[in-house]
Amino acid sequence: MLRNRISHRIVAIFALILEISAIKHWIVTENGKIQPQHDSVIDMRRPDDLLSFLDQEKRWETASAINKRIPRKETSINNQFADLDISDIENSNLNCFSLDKSLGDIDVHTSIMTDFKHRNGISKKDYILYNKGANNKQLEPNCQKTFPLDFSIHTFDHLKVMQNRKNLTQHEELSLMKYLPLNIDLNQFGHQLAYSLSRNKTSWIYLNLASLYWRIKGNAYNALECSRRAIVHAPRHYRDIPLLNTAGIFHAARYFGEAAIVLHAAISYNPLESYYHLALGYVYTSLGDFKRAVACYDNCLKLAPETTEAKQMKSAILCHRLLETSLLSFDQHLRDMLSEIYTYHDSKEEGRKHSLWEQDIKSTTKEMKRAFGPEQNPHSFTINPIEKSTKQHLDNNIMLSSMNLEDRKKVAENKLQHAHLPNHALKNLQQSKERNHATQDTLMDLKVKDIHAFAVPTKNPKYYNIEIKKGNEDFEADYWPKISDCDGSMLMFGDGKQYLPIYLSPENKGYAIHSLVNELIDIELGKKHPLPWHPPLCQVPESFNEKYITHILLDATTRQHSSDIFLKPFLHSLVQTAESAEIGQRILTAIEAKIAPWVLSMLASLHWRTTGKPRLALDCLQLALDEVPEEFRDVPLVSIASIHHKMGLIDDALRITKEAMRINAVEPMTNFLFGILLNVKGNHTGAIHYLKQALRVDLHLYDGKALMLLKTLACREKFNVIIGNHPVDSIHDTVF
């Protein structure tokens, strides 16, 4: 009897415990039916599935472990976000922000010219013009009629820009009017100059003044014809004066490399003239070579310590470099934080996967919105959360409690965009509102099957299963090239060793890249993508494949580089009526839709290469490497090899290009790149072979540049002809 009572009590206790526990998971309906709660992991879509039923406990334990990690990760992100403020950069560089002028405010393209009327040995009489009364027809100085001058080593006629001077254009340099005689207008000055030159055709001073006249008129060709003759007839101790004038013409025509060459020559004649060093500093600043520019400004200040322009330019450049370093550090901080946010969301997705595995589909949608917070609702961002938080962001006091994790993600992404703005815009950055990247609701209406259809090639690869054979083109003939093919006016590549950016498009593999940034993101033909526009930043890879993207390459690409402007036609072919910023946003929208990840990573890398940020392009290329099918791996490899070429890492570029060739030896762009690299290494025979291989597949490759390079190399080999070979390469990243 006692044993029965104890048994009943134990059963009652267990029943009470089970009831307390089960009350969270089970309910009794009005009809007396026992069914699970929809917010419980015990709610099963298929109650008759025994294996799923047995796995419930394991699923519950996994979800619990993940949910314990999520609050810790959120706390870590909150702490990082609290410390994240671009005002720290401003506070650490107060001297730079207090400058009257930043680098972006200073005109480095100012006209290069100075007054030499007071130069020792030059008298005022030398500048006096013959005064002839005005007749019915106003004359202009024609320096070509003074005396013939076909070629002279002193006038830098070996430079390509000088050879093509008839096609040179420049703006009107009206600021040079101050060097004209007092109380005379430009037309009267030109008329008197023309008459004076007819009286004295070899006066280097008249010829130099005539060059000044044509610069003011914006006629580069006539200005150069006059300055060339002035250089030839100027005494050696005055030759620097017309050389400075010639450099000024090149500078105004935006041929900065050639302007630097001529200015170095002027300095060799007169190294103590401070203005020459100031002008050379302007040229190097225009080239983006800030290290050499600062050295030039230092030289100017040593010769003339009170030169205000040199002081301003040096200070602006040093601040520019300091801010650039700070922004790179800020950029990395943002990327690290965004990576943590992405990891946080991945954890939540994993927890959702385990805890909602067997739930009813309708209740799952409701549960996702309720249990995991409003930030997961894709429509919640039609109202900008950053706008809501701006009021609480004043005085650098961010009220974290008013922003959820997704809001923080948007702020971080927004700040990351600002980190890439020109440095001179930072002054106004704190006052400008941060804008949120609005989610495209139209993407929610796309059918998943339609999107995934474009994740694979929609047609056969462009160059597949074909054999490269010799054709009937001129370059196949034994007599080619003829001497007439080697006319300097027909060649453009100098010694052929300059950098030319190469890009292999996924379109060659059969991918419909145009659809990815047009129809598949629901933008009608002729319509623009809604504002705001943001650049297509790629998620920073967890690690880089050292075989292809080394630390040396990453370090080399962090510095400032010229943009690969010859790749812009590839980018603009995606949307011919759109500007680069809008195309970048279209790529970003497609990336967020996860339509064809590796293809879009390639398009994003193309965008960053055209804007001169190869470091950001490498982020995208590593992501493409991680996702690309093995048979299409040559696509990212070619771009990575080309960036190695840009950085001067030729051996690595060759090694990676060889691997791309092993994957597909027919792609003309890959053969073109291999030929370029072999020429840089001095293997001219191999270079010509692979250039011909490229042209046998596509005769018009790269808008005719491949054929032009082949012709240049062949002329050099057969006739020892080198066109346009000059030391510009040593000055900056030369682009053809």
XYZ file of C-alpha atoms in Angstrom:
736
model
C 0.000 0.000 0.000
C 2.798 2.364 0.962
C 4.659 1.401 -2.191
C 1.619 2.332 -4.314
C 1.292 5.729 -2.633
C 4.949 6.514 -3.280
C 4.567 5.447 -6.889
C 1.523 7.704 -7.342
C 3.398 10.662 -5.832
C 6.412 10.148 -8.083
C 4.165 9.942 -11.138
C 2.366 13.120 -10.038
C 5.645 14.994 -9.586
C 6.874 13.917 -13.014
C 3.528 14.859 -14.519
C 3.789 18.325 -12.932
C 7.343 18.771 -14.235
C 6.376 17.628 -17.706
C 3.367 19.926 -17.688
C 5.512 22.886 -16.677
C 8.027 22.079 -19.409
C 5.486 21.207 -22.040
C 3.445 24.313 -21.528
C 6.039 26.118 -23.632
C 5.587 23.735 -26.529
C 2.068 22.261 -26.523
C -1.485 23.649 -26.353
C -4.948 22.090 -26.226
C -7.370 23.473 -28.789
C -11.114 24.132 -28.193
C -11.818 20.795 -29.818
C -9.570 19.019 -27.344
C -6.801 18.462 -29.860
C -3.234 18.627 -28.555
C -0.896 20.437 -30.954
C 2.495 22.165 -30.712
C 2.992 25.912 -30.423
C 4.071 27.566 -33.680
C 6.947 29.310 -31.907
C 8.449 26.048 -30.697
C 11.091 23.937 -32.381
C 8.836 20.920 -31.655
C 6.360 22.229 -34.224
C 6.933 19.825 -37.125
C 5.741 20.153 -40.677
C 5.921 16.356 -41.087
C 5.001 14.750 -37.728
C 5.229 11.294 -39.315
C 8.967 11.730 -40.073
C 10.632 9.613 -37.373
C 14.202 10.657 -38.213
C 13.336 14.343 -37.990
C 11.560 13.706 -34.707
C 14.639 11.950 -33.274
C 16.871 14.808 -34.411
C 14.844 17.446 -32.537
C 16.976 17.363 -29.418
C 20.217 17.695 -31.357
C 18.715 20.551 -33.359
C 17.576 22.253 -30.186
C 21.021 21.992 -28.581
C 22.738 23.437 -31.659
C 20.290 26.336 -31.845
C 20.743 27.052 -28.127
C 24.533 27.148 -28.487
C 24.297 29.542 -31.416
C 21.833 31.800 -29.592
C 24.255 32.043 -26.672
C 26.996 33.269 -28.986
C 24.846 35.895 -30.687
C 24.541 38.318 -27.697
C 28.317 38.233 -27.167
C 28.922 39.008 -30.839
C 26.353 41.820 -30.730
C 28.057 43.340 -27.681
C 31.423 43.221 -29.483
C 29.970 44.940 -32.533
C 28.304 47.593 -30.353
C 31.649 48.367 -28.715
C 33.416 48.668 -32.072
C 30.653 50.857 -33.436
C 30.876 53.169 -30.424
C 34.562 53.734 -31.184
C 33.949 54.268 -34.904
C 33.938 57.934 -35.849
C 35.619 59.647 -38.752
C 35.978 62.759 -36.595
C 38.949 61.008 -34.977
C 40.819 61.516 -38.243
C 39.982 65.204 -38.225
C 40.965 65.639 -34.573
C 44.315 63.915 -35.156
C 45.089 66.188 -38.105
C 43.929 69.583 -36.892
C 46.786 71.408 -38.607
C 45.785 69.952 -41.951
C 42.125 70.904 -41.562
C 43.084 74.420 -40.480
C 44.931 75.073 -43.765
C 43.439 77.778 -45.938
C 43.788 75.517 -48.979
C 43.749 71.760 -49.382
C 45.256 69.896 -52.317
C 41.848 69.777 -53.990
C 41.520 73.576 -53.766
C 44.872 74.401 -55.411
C 45.113 74.648 -59.191
C 48.129 72.496 -60.071
C 47.334 73.017 -63.757
C 48.190 76.703 -63.552
C 49.962 78.144 -66.580
C 53.736 77.692 -66.465
C 55.507 80.935 -67.429
C 57.536 83.666 -65.790
C 58.911 87.085 -66.750
C 62.563 87.171 -67.871
C 62.785 90.844 -68.829
C 65.144 91.504 -65.924
C 67.466 88.564 -66.631
C 71.120 89.555 -66.660
C 72.254 90.284 -70.182
C 68.738 90.929 -71.535
C 67.853 94.582 -71.928
C 64.496 96.246 -72.367
C 65.495 97.128 -75.929
C 65.520 93.425 -76.828
C 61.791 93.288 -76.046
C 60.850 96.416 -78.001
C 58.632 95.567 -80.983
C 58.704 97.359 -84.321
C 55.656 99.603 -84.415
C 53.854 99.465 -87.725
C 50.597 101.252 -88.085
C 47.560 99.028 -88.409
C 46.415 98.437 -91.952
C 43.227 96.891 -93.204
C 44.377 93.395 -92.300
C 45.583 92.412 -88.854
C 48.594 90.089 -89.068
C 49.497 87.197 -86.801
C 53.008 85.832 -86.215
C 53.760 82.848 -88.464
C 56.933 81.250 -87.138
C 57.017 78.553 -89.831
C 57.713 81.251 -92.434
C 60.750 82.552 -90.575
C 63.054 79.637 -91.402
C 62.553 75.873 -91.975
C 63.095 73.486 -89.059
C 62.393 69.845 -89.802
C 64.208 68.127 -86.949
C 66.447 69.141 -84.085
C 67.703 67.137 -81.135
C 67.509 70.282 -78.979
C 63.738 70.613 -79.476
C 62.822 67.089 -78.258
C 61.489 66.081 -81.651
C 61.932 62.419 -80.655
C 58.972 62.738 -78.290
C 55.768 61.310 -79.657
C 53.770 64.349 -78.551
C 56.137 66.600 -80.514
C 55.838 64.395 -83.584
C 52.031 64.631 -83.363
C 51.967 68.337 -82.480
C 49.483 69.111 -85.267
C 46.851 67.197 -83.322
C 47.711 68.783 -79.971
C 45.005 70.819 -78.224
C 45.126 73.066 -75.190
C 42.945 75.621 -73.420
C 43.304 79.378 -73.835
C 45.865 80.608 -71.283
C 44.384 84.033 -70.656
C 46.345 84.371 -67.403
C 49.474 84.927 -69.525
C 48.112 88.313 -70.677
C 50.026 89.870 -67.762
C 53.308 89.234 -69.625
C 52.270 91.457 -72.549
C 53.542 95.059 -72.770
C 51.412 97.613 -70.955
C 48.512 99.308 -72.717
C 48.335 96.872 -75.641
C 45.650 94.380 -76.548
C 46.287 90.869 -77.840
C 45.468 91.611 -81.490
C 47.750 94.648 -81.570
C 50.490 92.616 -79.865
C 50.202 89.867 -82.470
C 50.239 92.372 -85.334
C 53.423 94.052 -84.064
C 55.054 90.674 -83.449
C 54.347 89.554 -87.005
C 55.964 92.725 -88.393
C 58.925 92.448 -85.999
C 59.567 88.837 -87.049
C 59.523 89.871 -90.695
C 62.354 92.317 -89.835
C 64.339 89.889 -87.664
C 63.463 86.256 -88.395
C 66.052 84.724 -86.075
C 65.360 86.728 -82.908
C 64.817 84.084 -80.228
C 63.086 86.687 -78.040
C 60.530 87.513 -80.756
C 60.017 83.805 -81.402
C 59.483 83.184 -77.690
C 56.989 86.070 -77.502
C 55.185 84.643 -80.531
C 54.886 81.322 -78.694
C 53.397 83.242 -75.759
C 50.875 84.857 -78.146
C 49.681 81.495 -79.466
C 49.442 80.030 -75.944
C 47.081 82.836 -74.973
C 45.034 82.054 -78.097
C 44.975 78.331 -77.156
C 46.800 77.194 -80.321
C 49.321 74.569 -79.164
C 50.664 73.721 -82.631
C 51.678 77.273 -83.576
C 52.984 77.867 -80.049
C 55.282 74.826 -80.355
C 56.502 75.853 -83.818
C 57.581 79.204 -82.364
C 59.151 77.772 -79.198
C 61.096 75.138 -81.205
C 62.722 77.888 -83.278
C 63.365 79.972 -80.162
C 65.202 77.011 -78.582
C 67.404 76.569 -81.664
C 68.445 80.241 -81.868
C 68.660 81.049 -78.160
C 72.208 81.310 -76.783
C 73.095 78.394 -74.524
C 72.888 80.512 -71.345
C 69.326 81.600 -72.306
C 68.053 78.306 -73.767
C 66.233 77.492 -70.513
C 63.711 80.298 -71.250
C 62.132 78.820 -74.425
C 62.436 75.349 -72.843
C 60.250 76.536 -69.967
C 57.792 77.892 -72.541
C 57.705 74.498 -74.309
C 57.108 72.698 -71.011
C 54.252 75.108 -70.321
C 52.603 74.148 -73.624
C 52.835 70.429 -72.807
C 51.489 71.090 -69.306
C 48.521 73.044 -70.666
C 47.837 70.205 -73.132
C 47.878 67.706 -70.215
C 51.054 65.904 -71.361
C 52.619 66.063 -67.917
C 55.276 63.396 -68.449
C 56.689 65.239 -71.462
C 56.475 68.557 -69.582
C 58.612 67.040 -66.794
C 61.250 65.887 -69.309
C 61.580 69.363 -70.824
C 61.610 71.065 -67.413
C 64.467 68.820 -66.281
C 66.367 70.007 -69.341
C 65.633 73.664 -68.493
C 66.909 73.107 -64.941
C 70.106 71.550 -66.298
C 70.772 74.878 -68.100
C 69.793 77.078 -65.136
C 69.608 75.111 -61.846
C 69.441 78.247 -59.664
C 66.129 79.562 -61.035
C 63.633 78.817 -58.228
C 60.551 79.065 -60.453
C 61.686 76.077 -62.528
C 61.602 73.869 -59.444
C 58.178 75.228 -58.493
C 56.857 74.487 -62.000
C 58.338 70.981 -61.908
C 56.575 70.465 -58.578
C 53.266 71.388 -60.223
C 53.915 68.860 -62.988
C 54.775 66.032 -60.601
C 51.706 66.859 -58.521
C 49.593 66.571 -61.668
C 51.193 63.169 -62.270
C 50.339 62.063 -58.718
C 54.036 61.604 -57.896
C 53.858 63.442 -54.575
C 57.268 62.321 -53.325
C 59.083 63.972 -56.238
C 56.763 66.971 -56.041
C 57.707 67.644 -52.395
C 61.406 67.392 -53.319
C 60.869 70.023 -56.039
C 59.086 72.371 -53.640
C 61.930 71.915 -51.153
C 64.436 72.865 -53.860
C 62.378 75.952 -54.672
C 62.284 77.002 -51.006
C 66.030 76.524 -50.654
C 66.564 78.989 -53.501
C 63.693 81.346 -52.568
C 62.517 80.716 -48.951
C 59.606 83.163 -49.206
C 57.855 81.438 -52.115
C 54.269 81.194 -50.852
C 53.081 78.816 -53.575
C 55.788 76.260 -52.730
C 54.939 76.428 -49.020
C 51.235 75.939 -49.682
C 51.752 73.063 -52.089
C 54.203 71.239 -49.833
C 51.884 71.560 -46.823
C 48.864 70.449 -48.837
C 50.667 67.375 -50.184
C 52.026 66.330 -46.792
C 48.543 66.656 -45.312
C 47.087 64.778 -48.241
C 49.463 61.879 -47.619
C 48.826 61.944 -43.865
C 45.067 61.931 -44.371
C 45.369 59.199 -46.980
C 47.225 56.999 -44.483
C 44.618 57.730 -41.811
C 41.796 56.945 -44.219
C 43.376 53.626 -45.192
C 43.528 52.710 -41.517
C 39.928 53.847 -41.040
C 38.953 51.874 -44.148
C 40.474 48.686 -42.688
C 38.700 49.267 -39.370
C 35.409 49.554 -41.215
C 36.071 46.418 -43.195
C 36.951 44.449 -40.065
C 33.758 45.616 -38.394
C 31.615 44.828 -41.433
C 33.159 41.376 -41.531
C 32.039 40.838 -37.939
C 28.540 42.031 -38.797
C 28.360 39.595 -41.680
C 29.546 36.824 -39.368
C 26.868 37.862 -36.883
C 24.163 37.573 -39.539
C 25.529 34.233 -40.661
C 25.203 32.994 -37.076
C 21.607 34.159 -36.918
C 20.862 32.472 -40.220
C 22.410 29.258 -38.923
C 20.369 29.464 -35.739
C 17.232 30.074 -37.764
C 18.047 27.066 -39.918
C 18.263 24.748 -36.908
C 15.427 26.130 -34.835
C 12.919 26.474 -37.666
C 13.891 23.407 -39.692
C 10.614 21.572 -39.430
C 8.161 24.386 -38.813
C 5.139 25.070 -40.965
C 6.041 27.438 -43.829
C 3.431 30.083 -43.000
C 4.372 30.199 -39.331
C 8.059 30.320 -40.275
C 7.684 33.649 -42.044
C 5.824 35.070 -39.075
C 8.390 33.663 -36.663
C 11.319 35.094 -38.587
C 9.900 38.599 -38.390
C 8.955 38.298 -34.720
C 11.734 36.280 -33.124
C 14.759 37.669 -34.930
C 13.992 41.360 -34.933
C 12.701 43.988 -37.353
C 16.090 44.455 -38.963
C 15.526 41.255 -40.958
C 12.520 42.656 -42.784
C 13.826 43.698 -46.206
C 11.115 46.331 -46.546
C 12.024 48.039 -43.275
C 14.784 50.026 -44.973
C 12.534 51.991 -47.239
C 12.666 54.472 -44.358
C 16.283 55.466 -43.836
C 17.448 54.439 -40.336
C 20.463 56.681 -40.692
C 18.225 59.696 -41.141
C 16.442 58.729 -37.912
C 19.713 58.490 -36.018
C 21.237 61.709 -37.375
C 19.651 63.879 -34.708
C 21.272 61.768 -32.026
C 24.636 61.848 -33.832
C 25.276 65.523 -33.163
C 28.363 66.489 -31.189
C 29.733 63.025 -31.983
C 27.407 61.403 -29.436
C 25.968 58.258 -31.006
C 22.992 56.831 -29.121
C 23.553 53.136 -29.755
C 20.383 52.111 -28.008
C 18.285 53.647 -30.791
C 19.915 51.609 -33.562
C 19.727 47.905 -34.231
C 22.560 45.837 -35.691
C 21.412 46.225 -39.277
C 21.343 50.011 -38.819
C 24.937 49.848 -37.591
C 25.852 47.812 -40.644
C 24.341 50.485 -42.894
C 26.224 53.264 -41.071
C 29.485 51.337 -41.368
C 28.942 50.716 -45.066
C 28.051 54.373 -45.533
C 31.203 55.488 -43.723
C 33.225 53.135 -45.853
C 31.968 54.928 -48.954
C 33.003 58.267 -47.408
C 36.449 56.859 -46.673
C 37.049 56.780 -50.426
C 35.998 60.394 -51.062
C 38.689 62.867 -52.117
C 40.532 64.014 -49.023
C 39.692 67.671 -49.498
C 36.013 66.834 -49.000
C 36.613 65.699 -45.420
C 36.142 69.205 -44.073
C 32.450 69.038 -44.816
C 32.028 65.356 -44.044
C 30.906 65.794 -40.419
C 28.187 68.230 -41.475
C 26.759 66.078 -44.254
C 24.001 63.579 -43.536
C 24.917 59.937 -43.816
C 22.694 58.248 -46.342
C 21.441 54.743 -46.284
C 21.678 52.373 -49.214
C 18.004 51.701 -49.944
C 17.120 48.081 -50.586
C 15.500 47.459 -53.947
C 12.025 46.130 -53.221
C 11.671 45.104 -56.829
C 14.229 42.363 -56.281
C 11.777 40.630 -53.949
C 9.433 40.119 -56.891
C 11.962 38.314 -59.059
C 11.456 34.607 -59.330
C 14.278 32.611 -57.805
C 14.422 30.236 -60.743
C 14.836 33.151 -63.185
C 17.758 34.539 -61.195
C 19.519 31.216 -60.814
C 19.208 30.603 -64.541
C 21.834 33.310 -65.041
C 24.250 31.873 -62.469
C 25.495 29.569 -65.236
C 26.412 30.379 -68.862
C 23.365 31.017 -71.038
C 25.233 30.271 -74.273
C 28.380 28.507 -75.450
C 31.744 30.125 -74.652
C 32.955 32.523 -77.313
C 36.283 30.729 -77.840
C 35.605 27.061 -77.247
C 36.959 23.974 -78.969
C 38.608 25.909 -81.806
C 42.087 25.546 -83.271
C 44.289 28.558 -83.960
C 45.411 28.504 -87.569
C 47.334 30.871 -89.814
C 45.197 33.065 -92.039
C 45.699 35.386 -95.000
C 46.390 38.572 -93.067
C 49.346 40.786 -93.983
C 51.295 39.939 -90.836
C 51.438 36.279 -91.893
C 53.548 37.086 -95.006
C 57.313 36.591 -95.001
C 57.937 40.079 -96.394
C 55.954 41.742 -93.587
C 56.499 44.358 -92.325
C 57.616 46.587 -95.148
C 59.418 49.827 -94.420
C 56.220 51.729 -95.262
C 54.466 49.852 -92.435
C 56.982 51.323 -90.016
C 56.104 54.962 -90.632
C 56.221 56.720 -87.269
C 52.764 58.196 -87.753
C 51.342 54.665 -87.872
C 52.933 53.415 -84.650
C 52.108 54.353 -81.079
C 53.749 51.998 -78.608
C 57.339 53.219 -78.361
C 59.415 50.192 -77.309
C 56.233 48.285 -76.391
C 57.241 47.831 -72.751
C 54.741 50.238 -71.261
C 51.850 48.992 -69.143
C 48.566 48.284 -70.907
C 45.709 47.004 -68.686
C 44.179 43.676 -69.722
C 40.744 42.370 -68.740
C 39.153 39.052 -69.713
C 35.360 39.379 -69.606
C 33.092 36.595 -68.239
C 31.001 37.262 -71.343
C 33.597 35.254 -73.280
C 32.514 32.234 -71.228
C 28.849 32.575 -72.193
C 27.540 34.667 -69.270
C 24.882 37.286 -69.986
C 26.663 40.072 -68.098
C 24.470 42.813 -69.603
C 21.317 41.204 -68.207
C 22.853 41.018 -64.724
C 22.991 44.809 -64.402
C 19.829 45.608 -66.383
C 16.792 43.298 -66.660
C 17.640 41.105 -63.670
C 17.682 44.090 -61.322
C 14.421 45.283 -62.847
C 15.679 48.454 -64.545
C 13.957 49.220 -67.810
C 15.908 50.166 -70.918
C 16.797 53.859 -70.839
C 15.965 54.246 -67.121
C 18.508 55.191 -64.449
C 19.129 53.318 -61.228
C 17.461 55.124 -58.293
C 19.713 57.293 -56.129
C 21.816 57.155 -54.018
C 24.656 55.465 -55.897
C 27.421 53.645 -54.054
C 30.522 51.901 -55.415
C 30.469 48.070 -55.526
C 32.625 47.251 -52.508
C 33.367 43.546 -52.198
C 33.393 41.807 -48.836
C 36.974 41.544 -47.608
C 38.109 37.909 -48.027
C 39.021 35.995 -44.876
C 42.386 35.290 -46.512
C 44.106 35.726 -49.854
C 45.503 32.877 -51.932
C 49.235 33.524 -51.628
C 49.857 31.669 -54.868
C 48.157 34.461 -56.807
C 47.720 37.458 -54.479
C 50.826 37.888 -52.360
C 51.507 40.315 -49.505
C 53.946 42.107 -51.806
C 51.151 42.747 -54.313
C 48.717 43.839 -51.577
C 51.267 46.292 -50.165
C 52.109 47.661 -53.625
C 48.459 48.310 -54.495
C 47.651 50.255 -51.318
C 49.488 53.289 -52.681
C 47.875 55.747 -55.061
C 47.862 54.648 -58.705
C 46.651 55.990 -62.018
C 43.312 54.711 -63.230
C 43.224 52.106 -65.999
C 41.324 54.380 -68.355
C 41.625 51.974 -71.288
C 39.353 49.555 -69.418
C 36.489 52.059 -69.300
C 34.990 50.893 -72.626
C 34.595 47.413 -71.089
C 32.739 48.932 -68.116
C 30.541 51.281 -70.140
C 29.579 48.538 -72.570
C 27.456 47.122 -69.717
C 25.163 50.175 -69.787
C 26.130 52.469 -72.638
C 24.031 55.427 -71.489
C 25.169 55.351 -67.841
C 28.082 57.006 -66.085
C 30.603 55.002 -64.074
C 29.006 55.782 -60.698
C 25.611 54.461 -61.788
C 27.137 51.309 -63.290
C 28.916 50.727 -59.994
C 25.584 50.919 -58.162
C 23.966 48.523 -60.639
C 26.755 46.016 -59.985
C 26.265 46.476 -56.230
C 22.516 45.892 -56.509
C 23.110 42.684 -58.473
C 25.703 41.546 -55.909
C 23.172 41.985 -53.115
C 20.700 39.877 -55.103
C 23.336 37.101 -55.297
C 22.552 36.424 -58.935
C 25.941 35.181 -60.202
C 28.478 35.904 -57.446
C 31.805 35.270 -59.182
C 30.752 37.070 -62.369
C 29.628 40.144 -60.417
C 32.878 40.080 -58.431
C 34.687 40.335 -61.767
C 32.525 43.295 -62.830
C 33.192 44.984 -59.473
C 36.952 44.455 -59.933
C 36.674 46.095 -63.359
C 34.982 49.114 -61.746
C 37.781 49.526 -59.175
C 40.522 49.195 -61.791
C 38.970 51.983 -63.878
C 38.929 54.237 -60.785
C 42.579 53.595 -59.934
C 42.029 51.442 -56.831
C 43.665 48.074 -57.620
C 43.716 47.160 -53.924
C 39.915 47.092 -53.808
C 39.900 45.224 -57.129
C 41.969 42.458 -55.509
C 39.281 41.945 -52.840
C 36.797 41.248 -55.610
C 39.190 39.067 -57.590
C 39.870 36.835 -54.588
C 36.120 36.349 -54.127
C 35.868 35.500 -57.825
C 38.679 32.955 -57.432
C 36.807 31.331 -54.544
C 33.589 30.918 -56.542
C 34.590 30.517 -60.200
C 34.181 27.081 -61.846
C 37.539 25.455 -62.567
C 37.088 25.631 -66.356
C 36.638 29.434 -66.164
C 39.420 30.108 -63.649
C 41.468 31.901 -66.307
C 39.067 34.870 -66.135
C 40.173 36.190 -62.701
C 43.753 34.988 -63.246
C 44.215 37.281 -66.268
C 43.095 40.348 -64.285
C 45.338 39.405 -61.346
C 48.304 38.953 -63.703
C 47.599 42.342 -65.302
C 47.638 44.045 -61.886
C 51.001 42.361 -61.198
C 52.209 43.922 -64.462
C 50.990 47.357 -63.337
C 52.955 46.977 -60.091
C 56.113 45.901 -61.958
C 55.968 42.289 -60.681
C 56.625 40.804 -64.113
C 57.791 37.319 -63.063
C 54.627 36.732 -61.027
C 52.533 38.134 -63.863
C 54.121 35.675 -66.302
C 53.643 32.722 -63.952
C 49.937 33.451 -63.440
C 49.369 34.109 -67.157
C 50.959 30.741 -67.988
C 48.438 29.062 -65.685
C 45.600 30.916 -67.427
C 47.007 29.703 -70.757
C 46.931 26.096 -69.508
C 43.213 26.492 -68.753
C 42.402 28.053 -72.132
C 45.143 28.632 -74.711
C 42.749 30.149 -77.258
C 41.525 33.268 -75.426
C 43.003 36.181 -77.418
C 43.233 38.478 -74.387
C 45.355 35.912 -72.536
C 47.676 35.513 -75.542
C 47.867 39.307 -75.838
C 48.885 39.669 -72.186
C 51.447 36.875 -72.508
C 52.989 38.592 -75.536
C 53.190 41.933 -73.697
C 54.919 40.334 -70.697
C 57.403 38.373 -72.832
C 58.384 41.620 -74.572
C 59.005 43.289 -71.205
C 61.304 40.385 -70.295
C 63.216 40.810 -73.585
C 61.844 37.716 -75.348
C 60.894 39.537 -78.538
C 60.463 36.426 -80.691
C 58.077 34.863 -78.186
C 56.209 38.147 -77.823
C 55.605 38.383 -81.580
C 54.449 34.745 -81.704
C 51.788 35.174 -79.010
C 50.625 38.514 -80.393
C 50.050 36.776 -83.732
C 48.184 33.968 -81.944
C 45.881 36.565 -80.385
C 45.254 38.291 -83.719
C 44.543 35.004 -85.506
C 41.552 34.622 -83.197
C 40.484 38.295 -83.118
C 42.071 40.609 -85.701
C 40.514 43.724 -84.116
C 41.456 42.801 -80.547
C 41.446 45.659 -78.041
C 40.208 48.142 -80.613
C 43.254 47.590 -82.856
C 45.895 48.053 -80.145
C 47.074 44.432 -80.377
C 47.823 44.784 -84.102
C 49.528 48.127 -83.487
C 51.814 46.587 -80.866
C 52.677 43.653 -83.132
C 53.597 46.078 -85.907
C 55.744 48.115 -83.502
C 57.700 45.072 -82.308
C 58.090 43.669 -85.819
C 59.462 46.991 -87.114
C 61.937 47.096 -84.267
C 63.109 43.555 -84.987
C 63.388 43.943 -88.770
C 64.522 47.549 -89.222
C 65.705 48.473 -85.713
C 63.024 51.187 -85.620
C 61.952 52.465 -82.215
C 59.105 54.947 -82.243
C 58.394 57.338 -79.393
C 61.007 55.816 -77.081
C 61.563 58.269 -74.258
C 62.107 58.076 -70.492
C 58.534 58.869 -69.474
C 58.305 55.405 -67.909
C 60.652 56.492 -65.156
C 58.386 59.361 -64.216
C 54.988 57.776 -63.748
C 52.783 54.834 -64.635
C 52.698 55.369 -68.374
C 49.379 54.658 -70.074
C 49.276 54.479 -73.850
